[in-house]
Short mmCIF file of C-alpha atoms and ligand atoms in Angstrom, two decimals:
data_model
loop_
_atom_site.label_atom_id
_atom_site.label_comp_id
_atom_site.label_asym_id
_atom_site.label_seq_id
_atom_site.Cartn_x
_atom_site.Cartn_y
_atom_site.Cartn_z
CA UNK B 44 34.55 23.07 -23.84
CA UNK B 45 35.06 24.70 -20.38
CA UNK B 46 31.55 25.48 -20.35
CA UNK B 47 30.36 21.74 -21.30
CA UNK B 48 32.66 20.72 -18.38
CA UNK B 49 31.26 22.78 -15.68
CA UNK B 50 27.74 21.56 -16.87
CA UNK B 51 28.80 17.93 -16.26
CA UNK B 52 30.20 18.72 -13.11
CA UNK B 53 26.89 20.66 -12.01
CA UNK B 54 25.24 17.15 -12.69
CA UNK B 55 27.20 15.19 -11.07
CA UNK B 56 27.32 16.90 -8.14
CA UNK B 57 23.31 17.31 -8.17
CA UNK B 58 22.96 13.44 -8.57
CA UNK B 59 25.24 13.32 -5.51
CA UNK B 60 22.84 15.48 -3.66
CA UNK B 61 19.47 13.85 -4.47
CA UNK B 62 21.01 10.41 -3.69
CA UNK B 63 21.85 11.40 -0.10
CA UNK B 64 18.47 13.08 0.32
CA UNK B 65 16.15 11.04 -1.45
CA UNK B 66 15.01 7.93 0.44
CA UNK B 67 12.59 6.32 -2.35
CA UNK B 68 11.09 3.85 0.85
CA UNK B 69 10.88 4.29 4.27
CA UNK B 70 11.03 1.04 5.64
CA UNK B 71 13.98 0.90 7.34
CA UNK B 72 13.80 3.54 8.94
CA UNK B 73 10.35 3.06 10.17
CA UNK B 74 11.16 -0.63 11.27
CA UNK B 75 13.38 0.32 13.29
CA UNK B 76 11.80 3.37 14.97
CA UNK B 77 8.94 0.47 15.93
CA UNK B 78 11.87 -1.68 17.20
CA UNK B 79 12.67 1.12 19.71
CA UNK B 80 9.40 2.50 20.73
CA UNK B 81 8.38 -1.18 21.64
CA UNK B 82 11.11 -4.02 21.83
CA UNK B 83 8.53 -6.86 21.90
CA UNK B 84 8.24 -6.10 18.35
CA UNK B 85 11.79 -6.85 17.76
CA UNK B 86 11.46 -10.31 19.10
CA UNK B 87 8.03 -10.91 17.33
CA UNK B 88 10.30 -10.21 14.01
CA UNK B 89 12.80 -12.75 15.00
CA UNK B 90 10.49 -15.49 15.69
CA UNK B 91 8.54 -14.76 12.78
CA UNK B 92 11.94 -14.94 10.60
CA UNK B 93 13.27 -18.14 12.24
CA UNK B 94 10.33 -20.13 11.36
CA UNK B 95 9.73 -18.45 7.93
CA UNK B 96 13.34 -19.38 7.19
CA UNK B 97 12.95 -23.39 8.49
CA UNK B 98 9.44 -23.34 6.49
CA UNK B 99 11.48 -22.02 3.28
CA UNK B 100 14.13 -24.65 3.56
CA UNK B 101 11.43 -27.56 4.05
CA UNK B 102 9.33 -26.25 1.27
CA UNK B 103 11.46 -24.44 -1.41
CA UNK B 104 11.23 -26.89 -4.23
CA UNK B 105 7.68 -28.24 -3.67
CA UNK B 106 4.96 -27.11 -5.89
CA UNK B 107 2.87 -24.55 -5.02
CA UNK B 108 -0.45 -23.30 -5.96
CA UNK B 109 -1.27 -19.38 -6.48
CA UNK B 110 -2.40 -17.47 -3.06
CA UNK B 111 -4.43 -14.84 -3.08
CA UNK B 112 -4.70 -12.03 -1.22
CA UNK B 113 -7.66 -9.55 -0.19
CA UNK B 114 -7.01 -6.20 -0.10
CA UNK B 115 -8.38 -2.77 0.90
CA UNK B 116 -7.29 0.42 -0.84
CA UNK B 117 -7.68 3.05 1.41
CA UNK B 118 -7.49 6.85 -0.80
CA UNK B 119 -6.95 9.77 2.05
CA UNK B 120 -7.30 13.11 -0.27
CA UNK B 121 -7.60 16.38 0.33
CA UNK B 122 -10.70 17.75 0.99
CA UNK B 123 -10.75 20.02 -1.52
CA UNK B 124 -10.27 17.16 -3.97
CA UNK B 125 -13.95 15.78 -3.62
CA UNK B 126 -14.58 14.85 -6.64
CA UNK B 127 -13.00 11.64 -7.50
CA UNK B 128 -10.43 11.64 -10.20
CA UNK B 129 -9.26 15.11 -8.67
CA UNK B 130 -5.67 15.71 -7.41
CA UNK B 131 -5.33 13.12 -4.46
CA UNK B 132 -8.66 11.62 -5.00
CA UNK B 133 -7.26 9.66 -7.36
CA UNK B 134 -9.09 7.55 -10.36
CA UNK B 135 -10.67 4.00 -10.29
CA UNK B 136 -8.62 4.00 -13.53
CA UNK B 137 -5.33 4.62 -11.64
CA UNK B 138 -6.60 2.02 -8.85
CA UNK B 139 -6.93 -0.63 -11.97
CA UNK B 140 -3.72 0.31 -13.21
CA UNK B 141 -2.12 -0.08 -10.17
CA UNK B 142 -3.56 -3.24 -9.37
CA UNK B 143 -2.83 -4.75 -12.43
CA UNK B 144 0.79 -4.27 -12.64
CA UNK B 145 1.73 -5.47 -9.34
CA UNK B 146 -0.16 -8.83 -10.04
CA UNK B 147 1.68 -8.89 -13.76
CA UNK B 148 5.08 -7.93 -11.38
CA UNK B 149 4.31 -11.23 -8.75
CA UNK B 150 3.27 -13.47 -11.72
CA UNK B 151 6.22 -12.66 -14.35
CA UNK B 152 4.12 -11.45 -16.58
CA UNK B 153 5.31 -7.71 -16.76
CA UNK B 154 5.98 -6.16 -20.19
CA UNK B 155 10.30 -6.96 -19.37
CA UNK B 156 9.48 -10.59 -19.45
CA UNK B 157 10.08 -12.80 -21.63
CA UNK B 158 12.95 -10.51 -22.82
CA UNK B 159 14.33 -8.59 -20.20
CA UNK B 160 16.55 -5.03 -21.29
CA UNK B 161 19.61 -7.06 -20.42
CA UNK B 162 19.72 -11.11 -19.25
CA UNK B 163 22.03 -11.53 -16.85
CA UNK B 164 19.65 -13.02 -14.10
CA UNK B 165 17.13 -13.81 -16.23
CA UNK B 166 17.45 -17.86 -15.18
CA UNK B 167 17.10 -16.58 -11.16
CA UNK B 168 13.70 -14.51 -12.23
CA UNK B 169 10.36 -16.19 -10.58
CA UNK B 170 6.73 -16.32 -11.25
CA UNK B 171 6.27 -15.30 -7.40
CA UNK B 172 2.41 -17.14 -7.80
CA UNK B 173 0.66 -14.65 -4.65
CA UNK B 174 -2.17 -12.77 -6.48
CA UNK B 175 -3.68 -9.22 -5.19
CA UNK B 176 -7.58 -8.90 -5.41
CA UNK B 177 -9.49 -6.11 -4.12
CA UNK B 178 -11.91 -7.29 -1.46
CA UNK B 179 -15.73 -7.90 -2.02
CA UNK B 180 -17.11 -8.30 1.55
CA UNK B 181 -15.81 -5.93 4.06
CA UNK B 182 -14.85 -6.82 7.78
CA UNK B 183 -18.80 -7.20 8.69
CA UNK B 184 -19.50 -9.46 5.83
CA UNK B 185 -21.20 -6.50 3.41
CA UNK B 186 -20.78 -6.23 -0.23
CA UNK B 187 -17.72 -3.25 -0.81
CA UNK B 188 -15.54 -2.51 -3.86
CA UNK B 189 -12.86 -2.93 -1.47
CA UNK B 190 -11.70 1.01 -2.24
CA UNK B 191 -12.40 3.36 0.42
CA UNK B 192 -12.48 6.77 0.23
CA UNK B 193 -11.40 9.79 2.97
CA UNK B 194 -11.84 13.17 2.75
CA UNK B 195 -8.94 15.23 5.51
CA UNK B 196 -8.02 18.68 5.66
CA UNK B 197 -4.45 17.49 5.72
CA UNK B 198 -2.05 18.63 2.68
CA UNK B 199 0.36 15.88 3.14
CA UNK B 200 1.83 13.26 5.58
CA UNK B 201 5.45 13.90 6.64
CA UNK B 202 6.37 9.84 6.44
CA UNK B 203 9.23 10.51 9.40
CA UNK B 204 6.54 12.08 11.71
CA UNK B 205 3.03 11.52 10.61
CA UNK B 206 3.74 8.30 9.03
CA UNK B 207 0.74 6.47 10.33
CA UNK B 208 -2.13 9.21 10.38
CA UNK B 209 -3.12 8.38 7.31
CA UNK B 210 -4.22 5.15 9.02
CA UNK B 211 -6.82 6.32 12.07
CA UNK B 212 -9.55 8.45 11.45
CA UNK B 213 -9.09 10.52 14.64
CA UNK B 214 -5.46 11.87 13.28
CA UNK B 215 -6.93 12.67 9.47
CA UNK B 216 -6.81 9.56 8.09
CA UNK B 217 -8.86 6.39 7.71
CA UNK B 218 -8.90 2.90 10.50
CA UNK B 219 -7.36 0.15 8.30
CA UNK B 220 -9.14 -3.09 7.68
CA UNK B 221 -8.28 -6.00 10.32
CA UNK B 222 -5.24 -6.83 8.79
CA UNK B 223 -5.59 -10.67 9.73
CA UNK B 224 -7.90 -10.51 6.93
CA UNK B 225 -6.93 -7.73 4.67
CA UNK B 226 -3.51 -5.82 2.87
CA UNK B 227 -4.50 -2.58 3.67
CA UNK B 228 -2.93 0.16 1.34
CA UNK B 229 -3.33 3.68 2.58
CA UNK B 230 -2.76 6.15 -0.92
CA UNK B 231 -2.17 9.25 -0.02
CA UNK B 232 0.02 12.70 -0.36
CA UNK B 233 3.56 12.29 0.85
CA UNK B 234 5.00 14.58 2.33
CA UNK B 235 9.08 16.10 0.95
CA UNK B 236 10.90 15.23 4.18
CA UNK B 237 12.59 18.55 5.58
CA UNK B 238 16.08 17.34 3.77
CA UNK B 239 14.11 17.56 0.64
CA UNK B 240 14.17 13.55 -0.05
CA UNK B 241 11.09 12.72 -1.24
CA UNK B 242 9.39 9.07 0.16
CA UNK B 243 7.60 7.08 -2.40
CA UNK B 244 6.01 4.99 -0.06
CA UNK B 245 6.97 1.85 2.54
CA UNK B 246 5.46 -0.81 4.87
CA UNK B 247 6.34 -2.81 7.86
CA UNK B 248 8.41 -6.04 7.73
CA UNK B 249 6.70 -8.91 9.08
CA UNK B 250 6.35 -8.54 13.08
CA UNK B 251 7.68 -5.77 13.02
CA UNK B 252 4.36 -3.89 14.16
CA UNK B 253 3.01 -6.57 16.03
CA UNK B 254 2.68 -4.98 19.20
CA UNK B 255 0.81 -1.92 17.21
CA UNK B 256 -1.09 -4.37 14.23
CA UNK B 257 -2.93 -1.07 13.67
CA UNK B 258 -0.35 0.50 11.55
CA UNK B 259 0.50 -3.20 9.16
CA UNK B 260 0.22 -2.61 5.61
CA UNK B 261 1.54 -0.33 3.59
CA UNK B 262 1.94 3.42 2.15
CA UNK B 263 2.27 4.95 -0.94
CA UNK B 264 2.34 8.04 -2.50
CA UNK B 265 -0.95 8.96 -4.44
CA UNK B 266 1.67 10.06 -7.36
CA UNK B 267 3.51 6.95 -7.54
CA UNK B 268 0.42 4.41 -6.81
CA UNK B 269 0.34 2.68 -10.75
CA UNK B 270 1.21 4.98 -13.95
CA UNK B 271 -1.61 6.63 -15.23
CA UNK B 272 -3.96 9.75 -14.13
CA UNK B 273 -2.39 11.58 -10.99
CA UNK B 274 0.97 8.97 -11.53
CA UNK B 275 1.79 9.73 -14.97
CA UNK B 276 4.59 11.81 -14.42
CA UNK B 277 7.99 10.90 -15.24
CA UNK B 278 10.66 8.71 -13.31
CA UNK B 279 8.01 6.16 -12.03
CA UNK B 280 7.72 2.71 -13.74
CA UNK B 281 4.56 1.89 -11.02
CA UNK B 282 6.47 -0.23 -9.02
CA UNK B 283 6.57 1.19 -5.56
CA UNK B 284 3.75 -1.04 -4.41
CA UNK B 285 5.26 -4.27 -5.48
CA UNK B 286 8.52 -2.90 -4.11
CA UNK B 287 6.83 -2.19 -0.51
CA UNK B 288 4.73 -5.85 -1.18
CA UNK B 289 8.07 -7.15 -0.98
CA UNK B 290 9.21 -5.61 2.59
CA UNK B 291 5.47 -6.49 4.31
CA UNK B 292 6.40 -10.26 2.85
CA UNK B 293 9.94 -10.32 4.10
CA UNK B 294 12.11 -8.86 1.53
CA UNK B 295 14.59 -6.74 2.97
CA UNK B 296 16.73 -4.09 0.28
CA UNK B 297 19.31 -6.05 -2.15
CA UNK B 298 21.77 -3.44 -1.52
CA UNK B 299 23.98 -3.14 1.65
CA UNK B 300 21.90 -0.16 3.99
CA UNK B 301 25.25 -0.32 6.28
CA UNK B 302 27.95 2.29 6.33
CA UNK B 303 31.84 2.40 8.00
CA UNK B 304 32.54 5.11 10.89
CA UNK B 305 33.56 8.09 8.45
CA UNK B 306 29.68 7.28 7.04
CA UNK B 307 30.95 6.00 3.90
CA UNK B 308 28.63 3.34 1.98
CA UNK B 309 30.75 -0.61 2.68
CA UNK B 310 29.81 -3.63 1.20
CA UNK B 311 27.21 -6.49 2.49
CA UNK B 312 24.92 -9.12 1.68
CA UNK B 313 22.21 -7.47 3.26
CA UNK B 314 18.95 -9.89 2.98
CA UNK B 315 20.63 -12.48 3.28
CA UNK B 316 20.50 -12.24 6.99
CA UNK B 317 17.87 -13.45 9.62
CA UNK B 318 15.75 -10.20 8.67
CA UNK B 319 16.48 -10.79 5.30
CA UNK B 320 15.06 -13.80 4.79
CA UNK B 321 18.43 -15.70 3.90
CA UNK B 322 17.83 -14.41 0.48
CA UNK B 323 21.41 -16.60 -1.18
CA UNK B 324 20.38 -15.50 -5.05
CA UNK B 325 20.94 -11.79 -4.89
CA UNK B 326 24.58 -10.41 -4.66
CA UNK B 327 26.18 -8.40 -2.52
CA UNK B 328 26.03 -5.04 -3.42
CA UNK B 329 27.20 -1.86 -2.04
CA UNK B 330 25.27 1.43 -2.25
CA UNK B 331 22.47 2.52 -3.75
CA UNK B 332 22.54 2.60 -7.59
CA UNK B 333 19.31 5.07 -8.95
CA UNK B 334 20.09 4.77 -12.87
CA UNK B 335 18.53 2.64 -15.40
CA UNK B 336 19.33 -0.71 -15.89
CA UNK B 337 19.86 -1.63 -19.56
CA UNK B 338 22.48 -4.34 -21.71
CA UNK B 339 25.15 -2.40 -21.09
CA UNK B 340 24.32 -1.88 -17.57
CA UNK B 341 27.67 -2.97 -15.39
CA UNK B 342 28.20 -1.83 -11.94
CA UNK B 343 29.91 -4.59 -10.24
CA UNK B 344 30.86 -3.46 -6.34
CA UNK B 345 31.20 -5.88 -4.23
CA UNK B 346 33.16 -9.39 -4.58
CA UNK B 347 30.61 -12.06 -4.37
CA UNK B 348 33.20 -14.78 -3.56
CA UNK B 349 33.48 -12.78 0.15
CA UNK B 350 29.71 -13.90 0.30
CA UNK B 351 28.15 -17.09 1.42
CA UNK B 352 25.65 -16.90 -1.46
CA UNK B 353 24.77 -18.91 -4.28
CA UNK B 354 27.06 -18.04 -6.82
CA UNK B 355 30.24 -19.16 -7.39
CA UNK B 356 31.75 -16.40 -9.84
CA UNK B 357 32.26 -12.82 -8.89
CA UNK B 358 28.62 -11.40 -10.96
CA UNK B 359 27.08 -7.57 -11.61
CA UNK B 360 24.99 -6.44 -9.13
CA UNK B 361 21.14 -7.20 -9.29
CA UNK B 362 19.85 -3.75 -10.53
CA UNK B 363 16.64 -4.96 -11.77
CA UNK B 364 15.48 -6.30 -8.41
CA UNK B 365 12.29 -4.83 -7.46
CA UNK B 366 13.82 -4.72 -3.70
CA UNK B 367 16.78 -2.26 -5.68
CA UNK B 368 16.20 1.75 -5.60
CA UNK B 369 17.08 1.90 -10.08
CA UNK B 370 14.33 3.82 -11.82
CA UNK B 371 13.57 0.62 -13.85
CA UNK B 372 13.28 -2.62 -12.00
CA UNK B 373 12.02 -5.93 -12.83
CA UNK B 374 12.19 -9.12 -11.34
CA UNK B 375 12.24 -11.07 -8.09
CA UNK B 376 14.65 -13.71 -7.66
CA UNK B 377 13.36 -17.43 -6.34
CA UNK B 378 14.72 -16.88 -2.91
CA UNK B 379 12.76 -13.59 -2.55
CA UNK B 380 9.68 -15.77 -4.10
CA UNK B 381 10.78 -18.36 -1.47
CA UNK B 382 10.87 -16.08 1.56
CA UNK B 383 7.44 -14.33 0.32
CA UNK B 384 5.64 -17.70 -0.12
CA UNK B 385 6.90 -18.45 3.49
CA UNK B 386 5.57 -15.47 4.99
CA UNK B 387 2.37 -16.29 3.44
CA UNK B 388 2.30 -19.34 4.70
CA UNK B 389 2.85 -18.53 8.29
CA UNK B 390 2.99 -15.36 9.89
CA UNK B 391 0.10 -13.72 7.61
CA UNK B 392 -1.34 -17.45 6.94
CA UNK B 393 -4.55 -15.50 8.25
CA UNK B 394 -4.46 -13.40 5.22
CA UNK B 395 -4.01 -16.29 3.15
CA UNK B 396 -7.22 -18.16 4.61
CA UNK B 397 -9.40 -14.56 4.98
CA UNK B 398 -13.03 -14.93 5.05
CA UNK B 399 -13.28 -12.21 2.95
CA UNK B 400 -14.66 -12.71 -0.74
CA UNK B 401 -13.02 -11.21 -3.49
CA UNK B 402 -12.68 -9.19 -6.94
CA UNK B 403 -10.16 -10.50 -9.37
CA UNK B 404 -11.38 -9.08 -12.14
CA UNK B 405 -9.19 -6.06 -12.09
CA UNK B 406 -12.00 -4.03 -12.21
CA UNK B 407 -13.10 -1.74 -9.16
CA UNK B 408 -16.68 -2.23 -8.77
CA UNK B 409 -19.82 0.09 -8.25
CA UNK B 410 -20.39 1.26 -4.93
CA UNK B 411 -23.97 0.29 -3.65
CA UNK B 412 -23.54 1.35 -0.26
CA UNK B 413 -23.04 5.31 0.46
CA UNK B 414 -20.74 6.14 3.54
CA UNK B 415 -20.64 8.71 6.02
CA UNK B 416 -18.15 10.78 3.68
CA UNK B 417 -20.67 10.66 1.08
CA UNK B 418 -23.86 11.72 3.06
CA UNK B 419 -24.35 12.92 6.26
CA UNK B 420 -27.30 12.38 7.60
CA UNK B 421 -28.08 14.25 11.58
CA UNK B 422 -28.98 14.67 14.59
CA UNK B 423 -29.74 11.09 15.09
CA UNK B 424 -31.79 10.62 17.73
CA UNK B 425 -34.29 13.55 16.59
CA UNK B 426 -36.77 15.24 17.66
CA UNK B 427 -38.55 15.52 14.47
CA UNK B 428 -36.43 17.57 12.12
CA UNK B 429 -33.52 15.88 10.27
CA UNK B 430 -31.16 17.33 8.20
CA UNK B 431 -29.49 15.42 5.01
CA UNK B 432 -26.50 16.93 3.62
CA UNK B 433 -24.92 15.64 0.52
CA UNK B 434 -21.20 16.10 0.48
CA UNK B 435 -19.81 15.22 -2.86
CA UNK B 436 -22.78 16.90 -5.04
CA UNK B 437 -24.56 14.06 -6.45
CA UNK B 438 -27.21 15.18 -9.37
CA UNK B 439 -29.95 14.12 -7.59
CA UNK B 440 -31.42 11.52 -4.67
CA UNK B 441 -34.47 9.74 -4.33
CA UNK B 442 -35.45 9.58 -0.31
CA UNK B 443 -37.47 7.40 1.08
CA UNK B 444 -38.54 6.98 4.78
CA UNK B 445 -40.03 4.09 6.30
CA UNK B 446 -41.47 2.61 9.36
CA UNK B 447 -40.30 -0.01 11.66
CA UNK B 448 -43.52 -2.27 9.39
CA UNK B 449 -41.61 -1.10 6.31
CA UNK B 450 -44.72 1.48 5.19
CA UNK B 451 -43.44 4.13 3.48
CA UNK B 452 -44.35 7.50 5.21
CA UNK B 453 -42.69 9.96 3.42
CA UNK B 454 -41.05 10.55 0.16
CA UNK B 455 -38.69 13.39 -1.33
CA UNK B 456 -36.55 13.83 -4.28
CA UNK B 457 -33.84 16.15 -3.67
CA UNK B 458 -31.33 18.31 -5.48
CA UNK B 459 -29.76 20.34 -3.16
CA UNK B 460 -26.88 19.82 -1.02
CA UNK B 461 -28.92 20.20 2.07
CA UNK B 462 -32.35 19.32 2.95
CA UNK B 463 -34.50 18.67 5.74
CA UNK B 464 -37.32 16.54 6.45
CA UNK B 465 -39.85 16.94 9.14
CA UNK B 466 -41.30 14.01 11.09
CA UNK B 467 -42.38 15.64 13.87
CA UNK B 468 -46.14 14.81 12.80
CA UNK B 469 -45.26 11.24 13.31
CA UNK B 470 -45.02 8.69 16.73
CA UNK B 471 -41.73 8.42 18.75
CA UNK B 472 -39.86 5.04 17.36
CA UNK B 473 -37.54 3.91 14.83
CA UNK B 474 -37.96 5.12 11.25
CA UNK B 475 -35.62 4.03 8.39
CA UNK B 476 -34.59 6.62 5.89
CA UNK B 477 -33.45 4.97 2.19
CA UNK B 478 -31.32 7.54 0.11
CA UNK B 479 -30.53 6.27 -3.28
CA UNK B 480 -28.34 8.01 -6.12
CA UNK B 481 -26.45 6.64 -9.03
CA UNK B 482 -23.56 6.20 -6.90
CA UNK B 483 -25.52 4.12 -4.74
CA UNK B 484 -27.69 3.17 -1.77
CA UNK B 485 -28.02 4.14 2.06
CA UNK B 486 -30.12 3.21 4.47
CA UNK B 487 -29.98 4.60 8.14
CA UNK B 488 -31.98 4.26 11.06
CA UNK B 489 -33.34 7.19 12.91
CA UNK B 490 -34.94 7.34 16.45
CA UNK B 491 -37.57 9.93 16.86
CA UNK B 492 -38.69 11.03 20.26
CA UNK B 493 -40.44 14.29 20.13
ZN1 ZN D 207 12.15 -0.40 0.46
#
């Protein structure tokens, strides 16, 4: 009996630890490091919540139509992973997967619905009607599967000091789309932050980066990026990306991020501020609960009749918010809809109306265009030898090289991983050289003077 006690105690205590440790998102904290390194971005935040908030208010019972939204998957792996479906190189399976559940999450349509593990909010749950689609035309107008791929040398990404790396190519990571036109999501490896917490993912609150657009979109951890392949371990239900959705459409957390002067966790409403959206349909809640929510689920800690909020009896807390840290989460409330439809609306109304065309079939596409990651082709100018090296081992590659008349002058089928071609023989001017494998097609231009 002793022994059974200690055991409990041992767990207790060890929940204790990992919830001061763990920080599942790192929004906050990363909204408010850009808030200090650049004020303007504080007052771009404001402005963008003041008129979100009069848009809600004029708009929140109208009808509205479904939105969709382009975006760009960007996968940084390790470069040891080169073969896709490897370690951080993760799956177009796992990409589907992902992609899929977040648009069942916005739509209502995830496996909870329509009979949630317990129904206490089930009348405030909304169909959030913004649809994610991975983009068909890139920034220049080309055909893309809207998935990118990035081989770095870089283990993982510490999200309190490298937390934007991932998203430039000259600091081991990969330039985001323009991000007037596209959600860029960044997948990579995560760093375990030196306290041993271990990030999930996060993204920046409208504004909030709008002195340094560069780094707007979001991050998430290769491992917790949908449920399947590289993310099929336990503890993740695959909803980190709606969860971070949430924060880059102006969701703040549903429970109170605020603590007294001994540190201790205190109670607040805490998005239903001017950050916050004005969120009135989630309660006040204090603390961070990590359990699973089920029927007999009951934490209750903070009195909602304190609160200038929607409800009019003292309720549980909203567990099974997406914006809540439980390991099972499920729902977004029609204020969070609301706010999200606002911000949609206006400060990324560019996203909304983005030239770019679009894949909704839930299905990533073949790649027909072969990038510099895939083949390298060099030196460019030449002076008559050029070298094509094939960096992710396809079985074989038909090469083709062409004048600026579009004769072909030379032909070669290759199986190596290197192999050069001699052109010395011909005049100086511009040659094309076509490279096609089953993965796809590339055509480069190549000056030649001898
Ligand atoms: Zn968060």
């Amino acid at each position: 009996m002793l022994k059974r006690s200690i055991t409990i105690i041992l767990l207790i205590i060890t929940q204790i630890s990992i919830a001061q440790n763990t920080r599942k998102c790192n929004t906050t904290f990363l909204v408010n490091q850009s808030i200090t390194e650049d004020s303007r971005n504080l007052i771009a935040m404001e402005e963008i919540a003041n008129k979100n908030n009069k848009w809600v208010d004029e708009n929140r019972n109208k009808e509205k139509t479904v939105i969709t939204v382009p975006i760009a998957v960007h996968i940084v792996h390790k470069n040891t992973h080169s073969n896709i479906g490897s370690g951080t190189n993760i799956s177009n399976a796992q990409i589907e997967d992902a992609i899929r559940i977040l648009n069942e999450d916005f739509s209502k349509t995830n496996p909870e619905f329509p009979n949630p593990p317990r129904n206490t909010f089930s009348n405030l749950a909304a169909d959030v009607q913004i649809q994610f689609c991975l983009a068909a035309t890139d920034e220049n107008g080309n055909p893309t599967t809207g998935v990118t791929r990035t081989s770095t040398t870089k283990s993982t990404f510490d999200p309190d000091t490298e937390a934007n790396d991932m998203k430039r190519n000259n600091t081991g990571g990969k330039d985001g789309w323009d991000p007037e036109e596209y959600l860029n999501i960044w997948v990579c490896n995560l760093a375990v932050s030196p306290s041993g917490g271990m990030t999930l993912g996060y993204s920046y609150l409208p504004g909030s980066v709008a002195w340094q657009m560069w780094k707007d979109g979001l991050v998430v951890d290769f491992q917790f990026f949908g449920t399947v392949g590289a993310a099929s371990g336990g503890g993740n239900d695959g909803s980190t990306t709606t969860h971070e959705i949430g924060h880059y459409l102006g969701l703040m957390h549903t429970f109170c991020e605020s603590a007294d002067n001994n540190g201790n966790p205190i109670c607040c409403d805490n998005d239903d501020n001017n950050w916050g959206g004005y969120v009135d349909d989630t309660p006040a809640s204090k603390d961070i609960y990590w359990g699973s929510v089920n029927a007999s689920t009951n934490n209750n800690t903070c009195n909602d009749l304190s609160y200038s909020n929607s409800f009019n009896t003292n309720v549980l807390d909203m567990d099974e918010n997406f914006m809540a840290y439980s390991s099972d989460v499920w729902m977004f409330t029609h204020d969070q809809s609301a706010v999200m439809n606002g911000t949609m609306n206006g400060y990324r109304n560019s996203l909304k109306n983005s030239p770019a065309s679009v894949n909704c079939s839930g299905a990533v596409g073949i790649d027909n265009v072969l990038d510099n990651n895939q083949i390298r082709i060099y030196p460019n100018p030449t002076k008559g030898k050029i070298l094509i090296q094939n960096l992710t081992n396809f079985q074989s590659e038909n090469i083709v090289v062409r004048n600026i008349l579009g004769e072909i002058i030379l032909t070669n089928q290759n199986t190596n991983s290197l192999l050069s071609l001699d052109l010395s023989l011909f005049e100086n001017g511009v040659y094309f050289i076509e490279i096609s494998t089953a993965n796809g097609k590339r055509i480069e231009k190549i000056i030649l003077t001898k």
